[in-house]
Amino acid sequence: MSAGHRIFRNIRALAAAKAATMASGLVTAAWTARVLGPDSFGVLGFGTSLMAYAALFVNMGLSTYAIREIARDRDQAAELSEHVLTLRTVLALLVGTVYAVFILSLDKPMAVKAVLLVQAVQLLGNALVLDFVYQATEKMGVIATREIGTSIGSMLLVFLLVRGPEDAITAAAITGGSITVNALIMIGRFHRDFGTLRPRIDLKVWREILTAATPMAVGVFAWAIFTHLDVVMLGFLAPHTEVGWYSAAVKIQTLANLVGNIVMNAFLPQLAASYGEIGQMRERMRAYAGVMLAVGGLVIAGGFALAPVILGTLFGDAYAPATLALRLLMLASAVVYANMILGNPLLVWHRQTGYMIAMLSGGALNALLNIWWIPRYGIEGAAMATFTAELAATVAIAWIHRRAVGELYVGIAARAMLCAGAATGAAFALAHVGAPFFAHMPALVHFIAGSVAMVLIYALVAVLTGLVRPNRLRRLTSATA
């Protein structure tokens, strides 16, 4: 099977999982936001962002390192997995202790602290997840099964147990518990595929692994600054209600970025395997950039043009104040896609140091802009800070990427922007012409009509401009049917 066919098979498996995850995640987020209200939902969002930073110190770049090493030599999958899981479990215990001390020291009500402490269960689940093995060996169906199980299980439990603002602790426990249970089930699958997992402690090996993985971890930590710092700083600088509004917008942005992650994770093993062969690196990067920009253009255009009706459909009228912030975050997502295209391949091409410096510099800028703009502009200031800092980091990463492969895929990006612009124009025109009709209908009706119009226009322009080539797509799908 060719590299292209394997990549498409990986995308198909991950897309099935992400479709189920996105659908159940949207339903779960919408239910939770409506039942808890902006204030309690803001507490959950604040805790989720704090947890994201804590989880980074548990992973420490180990997953990216393991993917790179196992993709090149699958015979070391079992031994390396034992080292990674043991090391991450130790880190989870240490980080969890520090996290608990930090939460208890905050000047927050005890009810808020309780929610934040319960969320720490996620650290153990994240430590035990074995996705890196199956991503490196291109068995994406296993990852798909785990993700579907986690998302659907969480959704059902939220429906059954979360009924009002007083159930914020329960909602936090459900998320962490679902991740942990599914990670344990996945360990059982690993036993069948690779053999029994056992604790493996070797300080010399751990030191070598951490030395190689730390630059990746720093880069990922800087990435998390863009993803979560705005919510964390809002949690300290703004009322929880505003944090709730912004958390709703961030949920939608995260789902938009998730589509790009599907493509990225499917391509990474092949991009890693191409290292050292400049011709293969360029060929696979062009394919990667083409797919990323094709899907990203539609997703970002939809999120930008339909922002008010998306918020109304999912979260209700109480979250309407987040409309402008969501549109700014969708512009930031456009830059995120460029960053995923140009930056993430650097991590598997031994250029993680440059990536780390660019992301850390952007992260520092993001922190400064948040401190400056949040008190002045509120949630819109947080969104503007994210966009500006992300753009600065991506410009630096583009320079590093061009030095690596000599290309920046400007032509593909221009076609994607043309398609996105046409689709956005169609959505705005429909909203203007249909305003009298949509004013008396649920937001869902406007969302469906706008989505259909945008998809049709985007697809037409994509084919006309050559952004999407039906013959190429047909060959891939028929080969993997």
CSV table of C-alpha atoms in Angstrom, one decimal:
chain,number,residue,atom,x,y,z
A,1,MET,CA,0.0,0.0,0.0
A,2,SER,CA,1.4,3.4,-1.0
A,3,ALA,CA,2.1,6.2,1.5
A,4,GLY,CA,-0.9,8.2,0.1
A,5,HIS,CA,-3.2,5.2,0.6
A,6,ARG,CA,-2.0,4.7,4.1
A,7,ILE,CA,-2.5,8.4,4.9
A,8,PHE,CA,-6.0,8.3,3.6
A,9,ARG,CA,-6.8,5.2,5.5
A,10,ASN,CA,-5.5,6.9,8.7
A,11,ILE,CA,-7.6,10.0,8.0
A,12,ARG,CA,-10.7,7.9,7.4
A,13,ALA,CA,-10.3,6.1,10.7
A,14,LEU,CA,-9.5,9.2,12.7
A,15,ALA,CA,-12.3,11.1,10.9
A,16,ALA,CA,-14.8,8.5,12.0
A,17,ALA,CA,-13.7,8.8,15.6
A,18,LYS,CA,-13.5,12.6,15.5
A,19,ALA,CA,-17.0,12.8,13.9
A,20,ALA,CA,-18.4,10.8,16.8
A,21,THR,CA,-16.3,12.8,19.3
A,22,MET,CA,-17.3,16.1,17.9
A,23,ALA,CA,-20.9,15.3,17.8
A,24,SER,CA,-21.1,13.9,21.3
A,25,GLY,CA,-18.7,16.7,22.5
A,26,LEU,CA,-21.0,19.3,21.1
A,27,VAL,CA,-24.0,17.8,22.7
A,28,THR,CA,-22.2,17.4,26.0
A,29,ALA,CA,-20.9,21.0,25.9
A,30,ALA,CA,-24.2,22.4,25.0
A,31,TRP,CA,-26.0,20.5,27.7
A,32,THR,CA,-23.4,21.3,30.3
A,33,ALA,CA,-23.4,25.0,29.4
A,34,ARG,CA,-27.2,25.3,29.4
A,35,VAL,CA,-27.7,23.4,32.6
A,36,LEU,CA,-24.8,24.9,34.6
A,37,GLY,CA,-25.2,28.4,33.3
A,38,PRO,CA,-22.3,30.8,32.3
A,39,ASP,CA,-21.0,31.1,35.9
A,40,SER,CA,-20.5,27.4,36.7
A,41,PHE,CA,-19.6,26.7,33.1
A,42,GLY,CA,-16.9,29.3,33.5
A,43,VAL,CA,-15.5,27.5,36.5
A,44,LEU,CA,-15.2,24.3,34.5
A,45,GLY,CA,-13.6,26.2,31.6
A,46,PHE,CA,-11.0,27.7,34.0
A,47,GLY,CA,-10.2,24.3,35.5
A,48,THR,CA,-9.9,22.7,32.1
A,49,SER,CA,-7.3,25.2,31.0
A,50,LEU,CA,-5.4,24.8,34.3
A,51,MET,CA,-5.5,21.1,33.8
A,52,ALA,CA,-4.1,21.4,30.3
A,53,TYR,CA,-0.9,23.0,31.7
A,54,ALA,CA,-0.6,20.4,34.4
A,55,ALA,CA,-1.0,17.6,31.8
A,56,LEU,CA,1.8,19.0,29.8
A,57,PHE,CA,4.2,18.4,32.7
A,58,VAL,CA,2.9,14.8,32.8
A,59,ASN,CA,3.5,14.2,29.1
A,60,MET,CA,6.7,16.3,28.8
A,61,GLY,CA,6.9,15.7,25.0
A,62,LEU,CA,7.1,12.0,25.5
A,63,SER,CA,4.3,11.1,23.1
A,64,THR,CA,5.8,13.1,20.2
A,65,TYR,CA,9.2,11.5,21.0
A,66,ALA,CA,7.7,8.0,21.1
A,67,ILE,CA,5.8,8.5,17.8
A,68,ARG,CA,9.0,9.6,16.1
A,69,GLU,CA,11.1,6.7,17.4
A,70,ILE,CA,8.5,3.9,17.0
A,71,ALA,CA,7.6,5.1,13.4
A,72,ARG,CA,11.3,4.5,12.5
A,73,ASP,CA,11.7,1.2,14.4
A,74,ARG,CA,8.6,-0.6,15.4
A,75,ASP,CA,10.5,-3.3,17.1
A,76,GLN,CA,11.1,-1.0,20.1
A,77,ALA,CA,7.3,-0.3,20.5
A,78,ALA,CA,6.8,-2.5,23.6
A,79,GLU,CA,9.9,-1.5,25.5
A,80,LEU,CA,9.6,2.2,24.8
A,81,SER,CA,5.9,2.1,25.8
A,82,GLU,CA,6.8,0.6,29.2
A,83,HIS,CA,9.3,3.4,29.8
A,84,VAL,CA,6.9,6.1,28.7
A,85,LEU,CA,4.0,4.9,30.8
A,86,THR,CA,6.0,4.4,33.9
A,87,LEU,CA,7.7,7.7,33.6
A,88,ARG,CA,4.4,9.5,32.9
A,89,THR,CA,2.7,7.8,35.9
A,90,VAL,CA,5.5,9.0,38.2
A,91,LEU,CA,5.2,12.5,36.8
A,92,ALA,CA,1.4,12.4,37.2
A,93,LEU,CA,1.7,11.8,40.9
A,94,LEU,CA,4.3,14.6,41.4
A,95,VAL,CA,2.4,17.1,39.2
A,96,GLY,CA,-0.9,16.2,40.9
A,97,THR,CA,0.5,16.9,44.3
A,98,VAL,CA,1.9,20.3,43.2
A,99,TYR,CA,-1.4,21.1,41.4
A,100,ALA,CA,-3.4,20.3,44.6
A,101,VAL,CA,-1.2,22.6,46.7
A,102,PHE,CA,-1.6,25.4,44.2
A,103,ILE,CA,-5.4,25.1,44.0
A,104,LEU,CA,-5.8,25.1,47.8
A,105,SER,CA,-3.7,28.3,47.9
A,106,LEU,CA,-6.0,30.2,45.5
A,107,ASP,CA,-8.2,33.0,46.8
A,108,LYS,CA,-11.4,31.2,45.5
A,109,PRO,CA,-14.5,29.9,47.2
A,110,MET,CA,-14.2,26.3,48.4
A,111,ALA,CA,-16.9,25.2,46.0
A,112,VAL,CA,-14.7,26.4,43.1
A,113,LYS,CA,-11.6,24.7,44.6
A,114,ALA,CA,-13.5,21.4,44.9
A,115,VAL,CA,-14.3,21.4,41.1
A,116,LEU,CA,-10.7,22.2,40.2
A,117,LEU,CA,-9.3,19.5,42.5
A,118,VAL,CA,-11.7,16.8,41.1
A,119,GLN,CA,-10.5,17.6,37.6
A,120,ALA,CA,-7.0,16.4,38.6
A,121,VAL,CA,-8.2,12.8,38.0
A,122,GLN,CA,-7.5,13.5,34.3
A,123,LEU,CA,-3.8,13.5,35.0
A,124,LEU,CA,-3.7,9.8,35.7
A,125,GLY,CA,-5.9,9.0,32.6
A,126,ASN,CA,-3.6,11.1,30.4
A,127,ALA,CA,-0.5,9.4,31.8
A,128,LEU,CA,-1.9,5.9,30.8
A,129,VAL,CA,-3.1,6.7,27.3
A,130,LEU,CA,-1.3,4.7,24.7
A,131,ASP,CA,-2.4,6.6,21.6
A,132,PHE,CA,1.2,7.3,20.6
A,133,VAL,CA,1.9,3.5,20.0
A,134,TYR,CA,-1.0,3.1,17.6
A,135,GLN,CA,-0.4,6.4,15.9
A,136,ALA,CA,3.2,5.5,15.2
A,137,THR,CA,2.3,2.0,13.9
A,138,GLU,CA,-0.6,3.6,11.9
A,139,LYS,CA,-3.3,1.6,13.6
A,140,MET,CA,-5.7,4.6,13.9
A,141,GLY,CA,-8.7,2.4,14.3
A,142,VAL,CA,-7.6,1.6,17.9
A,143,ILE,CA,-7.4,5.3,18.7
A,144,ALA,CA,-10.8,5.8,17.0
A,145,THR,CA,-12.4,3.2,19.2
A,146,ARG,CA,-11.0,4.7,22.4
A,147,GLU,CA,-12.0,8.2,21.5
A,148,ILE,CA,-15.5,7.2,20.6
A,149,GLY,CA,-15.9,5.2,23.8
A,150,THR,CA,-14.6,8.1,25.9
A,151,SER,CA,-16.8,10.8,24.3
A,152,ILE,CA,-20.1,8.8,24.2
A,153,GLY,CA,-19.6,7.5,27.7
A,154,SER,CA,-19.0,11.0,29.0
A,155,MET,CA,-22.1,12.3,27.1
A,156,LEU,CA,-24.4,9.6,28.6
A,157,LEU,CA,-23.2,10.2,32.1
A,158,VAL,CA,-23.5,13.9,31.8
A,159,PHE,CA,-27.1,13.5,30.6
A,160,LEU,CA,-27.9,11.2,33.6
A,161,LEU,CA,-26.1,13.0,36.4
A,162,VAL,CA,-25.6,16.7,35.5
A,163,ARG,CA,-28.9,18.6,36.2
A,164,GLY,CA,-28.1,22.0,37.6
A,165,PRO,CA,-25.3,24.4,38.7
A,166,GLU,CA,-24.7,22.4,41.8
A,167,ASP,CA,-23.5,19.4,39.7
A,168,ALA,CA,-20.3,21.1,38.5
A,169,ILE,CA,-18.3,18.7,40.6
A,170,THR,CA,-20.0,15.8,39.0
A,171,ALA,CA,-19.4,17.1,35.5
A,172,ALA,CA,-15.7,17.4,36.4
A,173,ALA,CA,-15.5,13.9,37.7
A,174,ILE,CA,-17.2,12.4,34.7
A,175,THR,CA,-14.5,13.8,32.3
A,176,GLY,CA,-11.6,12.6,34.3
A,177,GLY,CA,-13.2,9.2,35.1
A,178,SER,CA,-14.0,8.5,31.4
A,179,ILE,CA,-10.5,9.2,30.3
A,180,THR,CA,-9.0,7.0,32.9
A,181,VAL,CA,-11.3,4.0,32.4
A,182,ASN,CA,-10.8,4.1,28.6
A,183,ALA,CA,-7.0,4.3,29.0
A,184,LEU,CA,-7.1,1.1,31.2
A,185,ILE,CA,-9.2,-0.6,28.5
A,186,MET,CA,-6.6,0.4,25.9
A,187,ILE,CA,-3.9,-1.2,28.0
A,188,GLY,CA,-5.8,-4.4,27.6
A,189,ARG,CA,-5.7,-4.0,23.9
A,190,PHE,CA,-2.0,-3.3,24.0
A,191,HIS,CA,-1.5,-6.6,25.8
A,192,ARG,CA,-3.0,-8.4,22.9
A,193,ASP,CA,-1.0,-6.6,20.3
A,194,PHE,CA,2.4,-6.2,21.8
A,195,GLY,CA,2.5,-8.1,25.1
A,196,THR,CA,2.2,-7.4,28.8
A,197,LEU,CA,3.0,-4.0,30.0
A,198,ARG,CA,5.1,-3.8,33.1
A,199,PRO,CA,6.7,-1.0,35.0
A,200,ARG,CA,10.2,-0.3,33.7
A,201,ILE,CA,12.5,1.9,35.8
A,202,ASP,CA,15.9,2.8,34.3
A,203,LEU,CA,17.1,6.3,35.3
A,204,LYS,CA,19.8,6.3,32.6
A,205,VAL,CA,17.2,5.6,29.9
A,206,TRP,CA,14.8,8.1,31.4
A,207,ARG,CA,17.4,10.8,31.3
A,208,GLU,CA,18.1,10.0,27.6
A,209,ILE,CA,14.4,10.1,26.7
A,210,LEU,CA,13.8,13.3,28.6
A,211,THR,CA,16.8,15.0,27.1
A,212,ALA,CA,15.5,14.3,23.6
A,213,ALA,CA,11.8,15.0,24.5
A,214,THR,CA,12.2,18.2,26.5
A,215,PRO,CA,12.6,20.5,23.5
A,216,MET,CA,9.4,19.1,22.1
A,217,ALA,CA,7.7,19.5,25.5
A,218,VAL,CA,8.8,23.2,25.7
A,219,GLY,CA,7.4,23.8,22.2
A,220,VAL,CA,4.1,22.1,23.1
A,221,PHE,CA,4.0,24.0,26.3
A,222,ALA,CA,4.3,27.2,24.3
A,223,TRP,CA,1.5,26.0,22.1
A,224,ALA,CA,-0.7,25.5,25.2
A,225,ILE,CA,-0.1,29.1,26.1
A,226,PHE,CA,-1.9,30.1,22.9
A,227,THR,CA,-4.7,27.5,23.6
A,228,HIS,CA,-5.3,28.0,27.3
A,229,LEU,CA,-3.6,31.1,28.7
A,230,ASP,CA,-6.5,33.4,27.7
A,231,VAL,CA,-9.0,31.3,29.7
A,232,VAL,CA,-6.7,31.0,32.7
A,233,MET,CA,-6.0,34.8,32.8
A,234,LEU,CA,-9.7,35.6,32.4
A,235,GLY,CA,-10.3,33.3,35.4
A,236,PHE,CA,-8.1,35.6,37.4
A,237,LEU,CA,-9.0,38.9,35.9
A,238,ALA,CA,-12.7,38.6,34.9
A,239,PRO,CA,-16.0,37.4,36.5
A,240,HIS,CA,-16.8,33.7,36.0
A,241,THR,CA,-19.8,34.7,33.8
A,242,GLU,CA,-17.4,36.3,31.2
A,243,VAL,CA,-15.2,33.2,31.5
A,244,GLY,CA,-18.2,31.1,30.7
A,245,TRP,CA,-19.0,33.1,27.6
A,246,TYR,CA,-15.4,32.9,26.4
A,247,SER,CA,-15.2,29.2,27.3
A,248,ALA,CA,-18.2,28.6,25.0
A,249,ALA,CA,-16.3,30.4,22.1
A,250,VAL,CA,-13.2,28.4,22.9
A,251,LYS,CA,-15.1,25.1,22.8
A,252,ILE,CA,-16.2,25.9,19.2
A,253,GLN,CA,-12.7,27.0,18.2
A,254,THR,CA,-11.3,23.8,19.7
A,255,LEU,CA,-13.7,21.7,17.6
A,256,ALA,CA,-12.6,23.7,14.5
A,257,ASN,CA,-9.0,23.0,15.2
A,258,LEU,CA,-9.8,19.3,15.9
A,259,VAL,CA,-10.5,18.8,12.2
A,260,GLY,CA,-6.9,19.9,11.4
A,261,ASN,CA,-5.6,17.6,14.1
A,262,ILE,CA,-7.2,14.6,12.3
A,263,VAL,CA,-5.2,15.4,9.2
A,264,MET,CA,-2.0,16.2,11.0
A,265,ASN,CA,-2.0,13.0,13.1
A,266,ALA,CA,-2.7,11.0,10.0
A,267,PHE,CA,0.2,12.5,8.1
A,268,LEU,CA,2.8,12.7,10.9
A,269,PRO,CA,4.1,9.1,10.6
A,270,GLN,CA,4.7,9.5,6.9
A,271,LEU,CA,6.3,12.9,7.3
A,272,ALA,CA,8.6,11.4,10.0
A,273,ALA,CA,9.5,8.5,7.7
A,274,SER,CA,10.4,10.9,4.9
A,275,TYR,CA,13.1,12.7,7.0
A,276,GLY,CA,16.4,12.8,5.1
A,277,GLU,CA,14.9,12.5,1.6
A,278,ILE,CA,14.3,16.1,0.5
A,279,GLY,CA,12.2,15.0,-2.5
A,280,GLN,CA,9.9,12.9,-0.4
A,281,MET,CA,9.7,15.6,2.3
A,282,ARG,CA,8.5,18.1,-0.3
A,283,GLU,CA,6.1,15.8,-2.0
A,284,ARG,CA,4.4,14.7,1.3
A,285,MET,CA,4.4,18.3,2.6
A,286,ARG,CA,2.6,19.5,-0.5
A,287,ALA,CA,-0.1,16.8,0.0
A,288,TYR,CA,-0.3,17.6,3.7
A,289,ALA,CA,-0.7,21.3,3.1
A,290,GLY,CA,-3.3,20.7,0.4
A,291,VAL,CA,-5.5,18.6,2.6
A,292,MET,CA,-5.1,20.8,5.7
A,293,LEU,CA,-5.9,24.0,3.8
A,294,ALA,CA,-8.8,22.5,2.0
A,295,VAL,CA,-10.6,21.4,5.1
A,296,GLY,CA,-9.4,24.3,7.2
A,297,GLY,CA,-10.7,26.9,4.8
A,298,LEU,CA,-14.2,25.6,5.0
A,299,VAL,CA,-14.2,25.1,8.8
A,300,ILE,CA,-12.8,28.5,9.6
A,301,ALA,CA,-15.1,30.3,7.1
A,302,GLY,CA,-18.1,28.5,8.6
A,303,GLY,CA,-17.1,29.4,12.2
A,304,PHE,CA,-16.5,33.0,11.3
A,305,ALA,CA,-19.6,33.6,9.2
A,306,LEU,CA,-22.1,31.6,11.3
A,307,ALA,CA,-20.7,32.6,14.8
A,308,PRO,CA,-23.9,34.0,16.2
A,309,VAL,CA,-26.1,31.1,15.1
A,310,ILE,CA,-23.6,28.5,16.2
A,311,LEU,CA,-23.6,30.0,19.7
A,312,GLY,CA,-27.3,30.3,19.7
A,313,THR,CA,-27.8,26.7,18.5
A,314,LEU,CA,-25.4,25.1,20.9
A,315,PHE,CA,-25.4,27.2,24.0
A,316,GLY,CA,-28.5,29.5,23.9
A,317,ASP,CA,-29.1,33.2,24.0
A,318,ALA,CA,-27.2,33.6,27.3
A,319,TYR,CA,-23.9,33.2,25.4
A,320,ALA,CA,-24.6,35.7,22.6
A,321,PRO,CA,-22.1,38.2,24.1
A,322,ALA,CA,-19.3,35.8,22.9
A,323,THR,CA,-20.0,36.4,19.2
A,324,LEU,CA,-17.3,38.9,18.4
A,325,ALA,CA,-14.8,36.9,20.5
A,326,LEU,CA,-15.6,33.8,18.6
A,327,ARG,CA,-15.0,35.5,15.3
A,328,LEU,CA,-11.7,36.7,16.4
A,329,LEU,CA,-10.8,33.2,17.6
A,330,MET,CA,-11.7,31.8,14.2
A,331,LEU,CA,-9.3,34.2,12.6
A,332,ALA,CA,-6.7,32.9,15.1
A,333,SER,CA,-7.6,29.4,14.0
A,334,ALA,CA,-6.7,30.3,10.5
A,335,VAL,CA,-3.2,31.0,11.8
A,336,VAL,CA,-3.3,27.8,13.9
A,337,TYR,CA,-3.8,25.8,10.7
A,338,ALA,CA,-0.8,27.5,9.2
A,339,ASN,CA,1.2,26.7,12.3
A,340,MET,CA,0.2,23.0,12.2
A,341,ILE,CA,1.2,22.8,8.5
A,342,LEU,CA,4.6,24.5,8.9
A,343,GLY,CA,5.5,23.8,12.6
A,344,ASN,CA,4.5,20.2,13.5
A,345,PRO,CA,6.6,18.5,10.8
A,346,LEU,CA,9.6,20.3,12.3
A,347,LEU,CA,9.1,18.2,15.5
A,348,VAL,CA,9.6,14.9,13.6
A,349,TRP,CA,12.5,16.4,11.5
A,350,HIS,CA,14.8,17.1,14.4
A,351,ARG,CA,14.2,20.8,14.2
A,352,GLN,CA,12.3,21.1,17.5
A,353,THR,CA,14.7,23.7,18.9
A,354,GLY,CA,13.8,26.4,16.4
A,355,TYR,CA,10.1,25.5,16.8
A,356,MET,CA,10.5,25.8,20.6
A,357,ILE,CA,12.1,29.2,20.4
A,358,ALA,CA,9.4,30.6,18.1
A,359,MET,CA,6.6,29.2,20.2
A,360,LEU,CA,8.1,30.4,23.5
A,361,SER,CA,8.6,33.9,22.1
A,362,GLY,CA,5.0,33.9,20.8
A,363,GLY,CA,3.8,32.6,24.2
A,364,ALA,CA,5.6,35.4,26.1
A,365,LEU,CA,4.0,37.9,23.7
A,366,ASN,CA,0.6,36.3,24.3
A,367,ALA,CA,1.0,36.6,28.1
A,368,LEU,CA,1.9,40.3,27.9
A,369,LEU,CA,-0.9,41.1,25.5
A,370,ASN,CA,-3.4,39.3,27.8
A,371,ILE,CA,-2.3,41.3,30.8
A,372,TRP,CA,-2.6,44.5,28.7
A,373,TRP,CA,-5.8,43.9,26.8
A,374,ILE,CA,-8.1,41.8,29.1
A,375,PRO,CA,-8.6,44.6,31.6
A,376,ARG,CA,-9.3,47.0,28.7
A,377,TYR,CA,-11.3,44.9,26.3
A,378,GLY,CA,-12.4,41.8,28.2
A,379,ILE,CA,-13.0,38.6,26.3
A,380,GLU,CA,-12.4,40.4,22.9
A,381,GLY,CA,-9.0,41.4,24.3
A,382,ALA,CA,-8.1,37.8,25.1
A,383,ALA,CA,-9.1,36.7,21.6
A,384,MET,CA,-7.1,39.5,20.0
A,385,ALA,CA,-4.0,38.6,22.1
A,386,THR,CA,-4.3,35.0,21.0
A,387,PHE,CA,-4.5,36.0,17.3
A,388,THR,CA,-1.6,38.5,17.4
A,389,ALA,CA,0.8,36.2,19.3
A,390,GLU,CA,-0.1,33.2,17.2
A,391,LEU,CA,0.6,35.2,14.0
A,392,ALA,CA,4.0,36.3,15.3
A,393,ALA,CA,5.1,32.8,16.2
A,394,THR,CA,3.9,31.4,12.9
A,395,VAL,CA,5.9,33.9,10.9
A,396,ALA,CA,9.0,32.8,12.6
A,397,ILE,CA,8.1,29.1,12.1
A,398,ALA,CA,7.5,29.8,8.4
A,399,TRP,CA,11.1,31.0,8.1
A,400,ILE,CA,12.4,27.9,9.7
A,401,HIS,CA,10.2,25.6,7.6
A,402,ARG,CA,11.3,27.3,4.4
A,403,ARG,CA,14.9,26.7,5.3
A,404,ALA,CA,14.1,23.0,5.8
A,405,VAL,CA,12.3,22.2,2.6
A,406,GLY,CA,12.4,25.4,0.5
A,407,GLU,CA,8.7,25.9,0.1
A,408,LEU,CA,5.8,27.7,1.9
A,409,TYR,CA,2.8,26.5,-0.2
A,410,VAL,CA,1.6,30.1,-1.0
A,411,GLY,CA,-0.3,29.0,-4.1
A,412,ILE,CA,-2.3,26.4,-2.2
A,413,ALA,CA,-3.1,29.0,0.6
A,414,ALA,CA,-4.3,31.6,-1.9
A,415,ARG,CA,-6.7,29.1,-3.4
A,416,ALA,CA,-8.0,28.2,0.0
A,417,MET,CA,-8.5,31.8,0.9
A,418,LEU,CA,-10.4,32.4,-2.3
A,419,CYS,CA,-12.7,29.5,-1.5
A,420,ALA,CA,-13.2,30.6,2.1
A,421,GLY,CA,-14.0,34.2,1.0
A,422,ALA,CA,-16.6,33.0,-1.5
A,423,ALA,CA,-18.3,30.8,1.0
A,424,THR,CA,-18.3,33.5,3.7
A,425,GLY,CA,-19.8,36.0,1.2
A,426,ALA,CA,-22.6,33.5,0.4
A,427,ALA,CA,-23.3,33.1,4.1
A,428,PHE,CA,-23.5,36.8,4.7
A,429,ALA,CA,-25.7,37.3,1.6
A,430,LEU,CA,-28.1,34.6,2.8
A,431,ALA,CA,-28.3,36.1,6.3
A,432,HIS,CA,-29.1,39.5,4.8
A,433,VAL,CA,-31.7,38.3,2.3
A,434,GLY,CA,-33.3,35.8,4.7
A,435,ALA,CA,-33.2,38.0,7.8
A,436,PRO,CA,-37.1,38.4,8.0
A,437,PHE,CA,-37.5,34.7,7.8
A,438,PHE,CA,-34.7,33.7,10.2
A,439,ALA,CA,-35.9,36.2,12.8
A,440,HIS,CA,-38.9,34.0,13.5
A,441,MET,CA,-37.1,30.7,13.3
A,442,PRO,CA,-34.8,28.8,15.7
A,443,ALA,CA,-31.1,29.5,15.3
A,444,LEU,CA,-30.7,25.9,14.1
A,445,VAL,CA,-32.6,26.6,10.9
A,446,HIS,CA,-30.3,29.5,10.1
A,447,PHE,CA,-27.3,27.3,10.9
A,448,ILE,CA,-28.4,24.5,8.6
A,449,ALA,CA,-29.3,26.8,5.7
A,450,GLY,CA,-26.0,28.7,6.1
A,451,SER,CA,-23.9,25.6,6.3
A,452,VAL,CA,-25.5,24.0,3.2
A,453,ALA,CA,-24.9,27.2,1.2
A,454,MET,CA,-21.3,27.5,2.4
A,455,VAL,CA,-20.5,23.9,1.6
A,456,LEU,CA,-21.9,24.1,-1.9
A,457,ILE,CA,-20.2,27.3,-2.8
A,458,TYR,CA,-16.9,26.2,-1.2
A,459,ALA,CA,-16.9,22.9,-3.0
A,460,LEU,CA,-17.7,24.5,-6.3
A,461,VAL,CA,-14.9,27.1,-6.0
A,462,ALA,CA,-12.5,24.5,-4.7
A,463,VAL,CA,-12.9,22.3,-7.8
A,464,LEU,CA,-12.7,25.3,-10.1
A,465,THR,CA,-9.5,26.6,-8.5
A,466,GLY,CA,-7.9,23.2,-8.3
A,467,LEU,CA,-7.7,23.2,-4.5
A,468,VAL,CA,-9.5,19.9,-4.5
A,469,ARG,CA,-8.8,17.5,-7.4
A,470,PRO,CA,-11.7,14.9,-7.7
A,471,ASN,CA,-9.6,12.5,-9.7
A,472,ARG,CA,-6.9,12.3,-7.0
A,473,LEU,CA,-9.5,11.9,-4.3
A,474,ARG,CA,-11.3,9.2,-6.2
A,475,ARG,CA,-8.1,7.2,-6.6
A,476,LEU,CA,-7.4,7.3,-2.9
A,477,THR,CA,-10.9,6.4,-1.8
A,478,SER,CA,-11.3,3.6,-4.3
A,479,ALA,CA,-7.9,2.2,-3.2
A,480,THR,CA,-8.9,2.0,0.4
A,481,ALA,CA,-12.5,1.0,0.1
